[in-house]
Every structure is written in structure tokens, then in C-alpha cells.
mmCIF file of C-alpha atoms in Angstrom:
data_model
loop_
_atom_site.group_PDB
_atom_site.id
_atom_site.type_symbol
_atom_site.label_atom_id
_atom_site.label_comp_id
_atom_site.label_asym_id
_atom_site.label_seq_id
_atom_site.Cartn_x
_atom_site.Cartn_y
_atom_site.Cartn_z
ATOM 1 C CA UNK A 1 110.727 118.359 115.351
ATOM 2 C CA UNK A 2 109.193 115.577 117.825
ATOM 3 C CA UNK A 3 110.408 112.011 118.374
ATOM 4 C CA UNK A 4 112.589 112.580 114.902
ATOM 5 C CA UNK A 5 109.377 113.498 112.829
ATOM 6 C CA UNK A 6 109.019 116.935 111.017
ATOM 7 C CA UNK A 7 105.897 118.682 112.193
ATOM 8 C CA UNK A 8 104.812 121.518 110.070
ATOM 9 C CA UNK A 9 102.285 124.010 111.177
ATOM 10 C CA UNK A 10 99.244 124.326 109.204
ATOM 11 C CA UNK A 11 96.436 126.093 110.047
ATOM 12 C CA UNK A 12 95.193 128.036 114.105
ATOM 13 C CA UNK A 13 91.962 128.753 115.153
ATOM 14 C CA UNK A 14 90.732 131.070 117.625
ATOM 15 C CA UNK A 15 86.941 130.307 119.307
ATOM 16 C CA UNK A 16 84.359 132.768 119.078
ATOM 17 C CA UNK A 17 84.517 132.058 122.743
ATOM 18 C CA UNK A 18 86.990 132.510 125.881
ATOM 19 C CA UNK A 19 87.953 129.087 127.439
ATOM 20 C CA UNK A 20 90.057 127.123 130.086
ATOM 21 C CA UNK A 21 90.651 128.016 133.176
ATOM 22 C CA UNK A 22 91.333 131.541 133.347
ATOM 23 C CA UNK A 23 88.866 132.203 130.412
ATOM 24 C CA UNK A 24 91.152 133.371 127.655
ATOM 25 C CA UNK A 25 91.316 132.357 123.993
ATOM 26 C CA UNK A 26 93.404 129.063 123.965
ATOM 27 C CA UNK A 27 94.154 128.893 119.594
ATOM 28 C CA UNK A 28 93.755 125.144 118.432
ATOM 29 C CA UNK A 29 96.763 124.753 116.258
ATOM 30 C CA UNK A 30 96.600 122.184 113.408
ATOM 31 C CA UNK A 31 100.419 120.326 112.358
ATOM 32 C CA UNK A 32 100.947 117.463 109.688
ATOM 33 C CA UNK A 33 103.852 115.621 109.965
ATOM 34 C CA UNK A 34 105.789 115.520 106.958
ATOM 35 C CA UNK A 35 108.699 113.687 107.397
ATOM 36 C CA UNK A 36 109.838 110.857 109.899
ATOM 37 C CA UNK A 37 111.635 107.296 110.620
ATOM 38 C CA UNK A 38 108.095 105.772 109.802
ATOM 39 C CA UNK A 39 106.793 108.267 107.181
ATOM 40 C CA UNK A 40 106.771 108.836 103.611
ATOM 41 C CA UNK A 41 108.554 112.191 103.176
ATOM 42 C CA UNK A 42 105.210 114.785 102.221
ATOM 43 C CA UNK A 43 105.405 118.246 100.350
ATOM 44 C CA UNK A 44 102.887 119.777 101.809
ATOM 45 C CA UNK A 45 102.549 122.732 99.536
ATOM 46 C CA UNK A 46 102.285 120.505 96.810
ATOM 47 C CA UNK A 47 99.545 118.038 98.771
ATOM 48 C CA UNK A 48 97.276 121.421 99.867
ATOM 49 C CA UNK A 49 97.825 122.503 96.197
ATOM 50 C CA UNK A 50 96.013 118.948 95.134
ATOM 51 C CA UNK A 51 92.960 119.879 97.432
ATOM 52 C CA UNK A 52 92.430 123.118 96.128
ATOM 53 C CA UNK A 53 94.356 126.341 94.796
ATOM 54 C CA UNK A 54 95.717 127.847 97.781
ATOM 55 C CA UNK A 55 98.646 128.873 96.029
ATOM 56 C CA UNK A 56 96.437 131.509 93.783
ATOM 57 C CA UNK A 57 95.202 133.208 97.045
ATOM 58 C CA UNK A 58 97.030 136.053 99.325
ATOM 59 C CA UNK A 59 99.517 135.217 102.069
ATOM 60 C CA UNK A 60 96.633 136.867 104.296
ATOM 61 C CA UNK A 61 93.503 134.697 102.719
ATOM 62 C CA UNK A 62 95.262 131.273 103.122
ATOM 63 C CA UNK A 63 95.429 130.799 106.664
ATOM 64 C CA UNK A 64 91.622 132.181 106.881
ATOM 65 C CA UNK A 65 90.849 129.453 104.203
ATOM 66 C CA UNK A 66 92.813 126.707 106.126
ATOM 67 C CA UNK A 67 90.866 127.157 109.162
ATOM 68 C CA UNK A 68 87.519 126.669 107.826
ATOM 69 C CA UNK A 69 88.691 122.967 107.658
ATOM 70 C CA UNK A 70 89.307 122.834 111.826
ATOM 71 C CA UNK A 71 85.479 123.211 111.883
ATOM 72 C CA UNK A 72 84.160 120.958 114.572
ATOM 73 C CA UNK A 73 82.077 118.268 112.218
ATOM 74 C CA UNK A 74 79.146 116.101 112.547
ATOM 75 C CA UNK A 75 80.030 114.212 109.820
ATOM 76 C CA UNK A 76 81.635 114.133 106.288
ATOM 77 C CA UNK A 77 80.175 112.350 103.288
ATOM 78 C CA UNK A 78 81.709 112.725 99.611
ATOM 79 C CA UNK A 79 80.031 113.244 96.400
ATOM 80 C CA UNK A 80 81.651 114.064 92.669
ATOM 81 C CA UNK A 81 81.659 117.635 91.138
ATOM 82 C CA UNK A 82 79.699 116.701 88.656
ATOM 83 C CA UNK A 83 76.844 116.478 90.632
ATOM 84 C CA UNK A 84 77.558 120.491 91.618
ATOM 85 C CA UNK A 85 76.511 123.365 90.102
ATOM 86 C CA UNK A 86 76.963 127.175 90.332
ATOM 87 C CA UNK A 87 74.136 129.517 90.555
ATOM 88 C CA UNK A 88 73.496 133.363 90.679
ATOM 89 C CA UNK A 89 72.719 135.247 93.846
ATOM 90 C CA UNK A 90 69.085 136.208 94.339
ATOM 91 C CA UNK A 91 68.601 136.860 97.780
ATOM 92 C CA UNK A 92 70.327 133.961 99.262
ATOM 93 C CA UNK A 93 74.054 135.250 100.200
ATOM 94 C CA UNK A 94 76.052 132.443 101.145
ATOM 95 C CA UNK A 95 73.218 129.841 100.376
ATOM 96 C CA UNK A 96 73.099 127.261 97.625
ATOM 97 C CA UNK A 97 70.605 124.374 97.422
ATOM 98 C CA UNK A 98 70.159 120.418 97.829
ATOM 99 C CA UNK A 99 68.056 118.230 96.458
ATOM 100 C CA UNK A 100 65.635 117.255 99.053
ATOM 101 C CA UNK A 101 66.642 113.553 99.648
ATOM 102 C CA UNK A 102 70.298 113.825 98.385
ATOM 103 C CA UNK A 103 71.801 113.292 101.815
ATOM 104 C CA UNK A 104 69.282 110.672 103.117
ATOM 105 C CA UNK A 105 70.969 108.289 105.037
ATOM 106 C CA UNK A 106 73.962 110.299 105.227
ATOM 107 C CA UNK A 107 75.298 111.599 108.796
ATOM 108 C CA UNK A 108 72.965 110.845 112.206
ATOM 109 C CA UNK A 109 69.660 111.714 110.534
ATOM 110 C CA UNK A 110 67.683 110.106 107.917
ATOM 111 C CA UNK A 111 66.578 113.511 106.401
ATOM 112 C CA UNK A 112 67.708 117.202 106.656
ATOM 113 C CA UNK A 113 66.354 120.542 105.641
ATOM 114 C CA UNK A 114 69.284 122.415 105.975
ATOM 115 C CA UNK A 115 72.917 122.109 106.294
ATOM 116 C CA UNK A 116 76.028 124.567 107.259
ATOM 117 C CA UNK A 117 78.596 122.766 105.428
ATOM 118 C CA UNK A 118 82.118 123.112 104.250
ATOM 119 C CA UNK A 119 83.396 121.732 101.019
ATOM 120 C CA UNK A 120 86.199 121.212 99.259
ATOM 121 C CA UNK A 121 87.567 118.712 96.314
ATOM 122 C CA UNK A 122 89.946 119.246 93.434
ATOM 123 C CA UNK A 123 87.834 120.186 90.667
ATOM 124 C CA UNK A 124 85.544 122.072 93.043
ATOM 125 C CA UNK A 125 87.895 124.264 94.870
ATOM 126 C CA UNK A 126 87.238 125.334 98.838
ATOM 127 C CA UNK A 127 83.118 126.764 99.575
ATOM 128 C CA UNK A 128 81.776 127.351 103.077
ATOM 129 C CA UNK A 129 77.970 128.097 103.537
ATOM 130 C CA UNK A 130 74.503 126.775 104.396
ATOM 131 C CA UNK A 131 72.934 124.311 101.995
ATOM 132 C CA UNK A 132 69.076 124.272 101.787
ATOM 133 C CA UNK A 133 67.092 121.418 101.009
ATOM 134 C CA UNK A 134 64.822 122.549 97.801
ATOM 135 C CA UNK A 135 62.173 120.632 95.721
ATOM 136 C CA UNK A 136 62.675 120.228 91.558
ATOM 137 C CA UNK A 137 66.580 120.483 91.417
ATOM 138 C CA UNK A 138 68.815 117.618 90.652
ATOM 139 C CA UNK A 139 72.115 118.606 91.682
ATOM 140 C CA UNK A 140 73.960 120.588 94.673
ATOM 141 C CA UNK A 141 73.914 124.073 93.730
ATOM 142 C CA UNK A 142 76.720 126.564 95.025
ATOM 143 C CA UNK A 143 76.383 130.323 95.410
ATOM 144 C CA UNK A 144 79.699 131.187 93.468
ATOM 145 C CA UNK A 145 80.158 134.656 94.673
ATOM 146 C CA UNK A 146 79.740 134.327 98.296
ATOM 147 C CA UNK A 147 80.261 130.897 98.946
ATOM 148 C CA UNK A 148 83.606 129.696 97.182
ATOM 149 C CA UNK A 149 86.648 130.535 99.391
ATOM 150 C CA UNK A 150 89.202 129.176 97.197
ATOM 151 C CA UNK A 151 89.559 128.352 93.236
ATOM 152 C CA UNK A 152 90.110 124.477 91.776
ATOM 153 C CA UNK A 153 93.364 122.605 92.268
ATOM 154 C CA UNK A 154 95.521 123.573 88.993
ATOM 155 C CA UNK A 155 97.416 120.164 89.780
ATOM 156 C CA UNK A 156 94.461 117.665 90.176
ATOM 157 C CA UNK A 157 91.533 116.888 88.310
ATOM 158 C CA UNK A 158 89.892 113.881 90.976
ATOM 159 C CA UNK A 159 86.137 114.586 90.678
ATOM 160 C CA UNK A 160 85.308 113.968 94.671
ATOM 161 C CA UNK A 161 84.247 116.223 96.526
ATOM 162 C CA UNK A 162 84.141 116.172 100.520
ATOM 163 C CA UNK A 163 81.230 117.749 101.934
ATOM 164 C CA UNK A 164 81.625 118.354 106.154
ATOM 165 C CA UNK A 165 78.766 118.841 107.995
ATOM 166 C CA UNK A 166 79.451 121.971 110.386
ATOM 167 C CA UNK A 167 76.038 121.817 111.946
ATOM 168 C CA UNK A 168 72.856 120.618 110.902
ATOM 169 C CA UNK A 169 69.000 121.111 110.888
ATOM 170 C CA UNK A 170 66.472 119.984 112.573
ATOM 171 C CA UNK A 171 69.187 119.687 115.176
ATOM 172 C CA UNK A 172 68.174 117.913 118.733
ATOM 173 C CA UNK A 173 67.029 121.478 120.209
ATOM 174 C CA UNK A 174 64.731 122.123 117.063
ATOM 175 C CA UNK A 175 62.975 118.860 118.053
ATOM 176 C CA UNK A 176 62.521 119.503 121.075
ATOM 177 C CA UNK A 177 60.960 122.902 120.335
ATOM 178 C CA UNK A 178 58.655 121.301 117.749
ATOM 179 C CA UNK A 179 57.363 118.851 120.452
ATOM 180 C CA UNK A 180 57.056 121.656 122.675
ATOM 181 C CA UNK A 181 55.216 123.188 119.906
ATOM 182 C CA UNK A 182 53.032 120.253 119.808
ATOM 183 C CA UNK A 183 49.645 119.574 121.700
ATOM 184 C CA UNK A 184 49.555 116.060 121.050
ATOM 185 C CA UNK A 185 53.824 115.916 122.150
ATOM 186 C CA UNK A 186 56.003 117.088 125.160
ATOM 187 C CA UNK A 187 59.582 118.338 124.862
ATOM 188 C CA UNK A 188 61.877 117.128 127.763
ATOM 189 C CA UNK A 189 61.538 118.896 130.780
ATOM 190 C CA UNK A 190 65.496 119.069 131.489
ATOM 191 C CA UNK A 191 65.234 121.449 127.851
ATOM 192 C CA UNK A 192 61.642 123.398 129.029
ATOM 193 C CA UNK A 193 63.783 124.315 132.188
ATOM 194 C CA UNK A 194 67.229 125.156 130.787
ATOM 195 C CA UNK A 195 67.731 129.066 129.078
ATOM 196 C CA UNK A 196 67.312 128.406 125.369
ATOM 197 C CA UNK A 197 70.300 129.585 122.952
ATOM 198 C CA UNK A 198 69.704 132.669 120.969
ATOM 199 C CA UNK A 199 68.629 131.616 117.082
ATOM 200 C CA UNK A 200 72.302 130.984 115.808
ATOM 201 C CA UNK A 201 73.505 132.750 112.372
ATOM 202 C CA UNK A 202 73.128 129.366 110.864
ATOM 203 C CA UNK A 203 69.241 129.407 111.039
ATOM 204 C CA UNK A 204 69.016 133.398 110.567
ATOM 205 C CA UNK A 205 70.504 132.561 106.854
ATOM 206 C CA UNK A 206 68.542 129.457 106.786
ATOM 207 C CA UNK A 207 65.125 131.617 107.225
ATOM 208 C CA UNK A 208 66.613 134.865 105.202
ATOM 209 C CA UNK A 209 67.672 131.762 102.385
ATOM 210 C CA UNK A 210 63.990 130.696 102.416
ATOM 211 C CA UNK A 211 62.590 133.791 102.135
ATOM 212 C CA UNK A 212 61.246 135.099 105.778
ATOM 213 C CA UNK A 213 61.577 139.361 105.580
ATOM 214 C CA UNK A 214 64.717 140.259 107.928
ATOM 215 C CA UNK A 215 62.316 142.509 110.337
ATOM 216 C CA UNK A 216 60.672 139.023 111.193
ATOM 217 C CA UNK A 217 63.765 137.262 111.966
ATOM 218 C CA UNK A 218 65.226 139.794 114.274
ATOM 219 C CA UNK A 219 62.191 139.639 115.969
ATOM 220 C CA UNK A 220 62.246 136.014 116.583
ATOM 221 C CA UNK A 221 65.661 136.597 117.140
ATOM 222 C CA UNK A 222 65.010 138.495 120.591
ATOM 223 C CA UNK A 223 62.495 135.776 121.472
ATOM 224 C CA UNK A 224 64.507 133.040 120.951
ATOM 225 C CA UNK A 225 65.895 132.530 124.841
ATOM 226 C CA UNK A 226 62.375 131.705 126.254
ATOM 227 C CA UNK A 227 61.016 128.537 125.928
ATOM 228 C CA UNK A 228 57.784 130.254 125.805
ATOM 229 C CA UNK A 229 58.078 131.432 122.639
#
């Protein structure tokens, strides 16, 4: 308890990364508080259980499925799940597909051509993944095998669905490279000069999603820190 509120843990992360000052792994830890002077009294097995069904999953699987939701996010839009549908796996493990256009004007850019995204909603259930835009669909479509993390609520049938934007492409570095790219352009010189991140697993299943032969993207892969290439 803190300041006479009930604070319930629900969810730690670790970074990929060691931080702070002596460069260890500091876990973010996520609480709610459930009950307090000022608060309506919350059941928060009952309130997850509305979002999805984290009930049906292992003791071992649930906090791995609560932590996808302390990704860092660009932004979060909401659509129903009846604009979602599930498709079979050709190629495109932990893929699915968006309408070119669907998110225009959602998040900082008009227009995106791909997407690594978390979702969740009551009749949807919990999905994690890259979303790629794609030409002569009309709806969101969700690799079911590899991208749902967690089954429908078996409490709640609300049809919205959040979608949370993990990370996003073109992304401010993929401009930059384009105008590099360019003759007629110029990328900044502040990003010509600094060491360029390695191709991050978001646009290796982006490329791999679309098509490009793994050999090729391991090779860009190892050219990916030089501005050069």
C-alpha cells in the first residue's frame, strides 16, 4: 500500500539493453491501483479478463503476454474487430496485412508502409507483430498462428480493438537514407556523420514479409552501419 491506496503489481519488463549508472538491467515494473480513499474499488482479474483471456493461458505465458503492453508507443489508434481478419501463413511468420491507406492520418505520419504493432480488444484477443501495408485487401489481416498471444475475452463482447504502434516505417532514419539515396536530395549531415544502427528485426521481417530471399537480407544486414551503403 501507498498513501492508503492498494497497488497491485501487474506486469515487469526487462530492456534488451543494460542501463543507469552502473549499466545493469533496471526492470520497469507496471502497478494499477485498485483500491483507495478516492477510487472505485477494481478487480483486476476480472478487468484483464475483459481485455482479453488471460485467464485461459499458463501462470508462465501471462506475465510474457502482459509485458507486450509496456511497449514504448508512438501512438495508439482503435478500430472494431470486424474490420480484422485471420489469414494462413505463407511465408510471412508473424506478419499480417493493412490496407494501404487504412491508417492515413493516424499517428505522426500521413501514410505508412509498415507497422510493428501490438493489439488487443475483447473480441480480438492479445496479437503482437508487424503489419504490412498491401494493395486489393479491405480489412486488417492477422497471422493467427504466430501472431495472436492470447485468445478473446470470454466475459466481453465490445468490438474495439486498440492497435499500438511499437515502431513504425518509413521512420525519420529511413528518410534520411532515402534522401541520401537521392541525387536530386541531401540527408542531414549530423545523420551522414553519426554510425548508422544495424537493420532492426522489425525491417528484417518487413523485407522477409515482402518477399526479399533471406541470403539478401543478411547481407544488407552487415552493411547496414555505413552510411555508404
Amino acid at each position: 500500500e501507498h498513501d492508503g491506496r492498494r497497488l497491485e503489481l501487474v506486469a515487469g519488463k526487462l530492456p534488451r539493453e543494460n542501463t543507469g549508472r552502473f549499466n545493469v538491467k533496471e526492470m520497469k515494473l507496471m502497478y494499477i491501483a485498485t483500491k483507495g480513499p478516492d477510487l472505485p474499488t477494481i478487480d483486476l482479474q476480472k478487468d484483464l479478463n475483459r481485455l482479453c483471456s488471460f485467464s485461459s493461458l499458463t501462470h508462465v505465458k501471462v506475465p510474457a503476454r502482459l509485458n507486450h503492453l509496456q511497449s514504448d508507443a508512438h501512438h495508439i489508434c482503435f478500430t472494431s474487430a470486424s474490420k480484422i481478419e485471420f489469414i494462413e501463413e505463407n511465408g510471412n511468420e508473424g506478419c499480417g496485412f493493412f490496407p494501404r491507406g487504412f491508417f492515413n492520418g493516424s499517428g505522426p505520419r500521413r501514410s505508412y508502409d509498415s507497422i510493428q504493432v501490438r493489439m488487443i480488444g475483447p473480441n480480438f484477443g492479445l496479437a503482437k507483430g508487424m503489419l504490412l501495408a498491401k494493395d486489393s485487401i479491405d480489412k486488417l489481416q492477422i497471422a493467427r498462428k504466430s501472431m495472436i498471444k492470447a485468445p478473446p475475452s470470454e466475459t466481453s463482447t465490445e468490438d474495439w480493438v486498440a492497435v499500438i504502434f511499437k515502431n513504425v516505417f518509413p521512420c525519420d532514419a529511413n528518410i534520411q537514407l532515402g534522401r541520401y539515396l537521392d541525387p536530386s536530395l541531401d540527408a542531414r549531415p549530423s545523420w551522414k556523420d553519426d554510425k548508422q544502427k544495424e537493420l532492426s528485426e522489425m525491417h528484417k521481417r518487413m523485407l522477409l514479409g515482402y518477399g526479399v530471399r533471406k541470403d539478401d537480407v543478411n547481407a544488407y544486414v552487415k552493411l547496414s552501419r555505413d552510411a555508404a551503403h
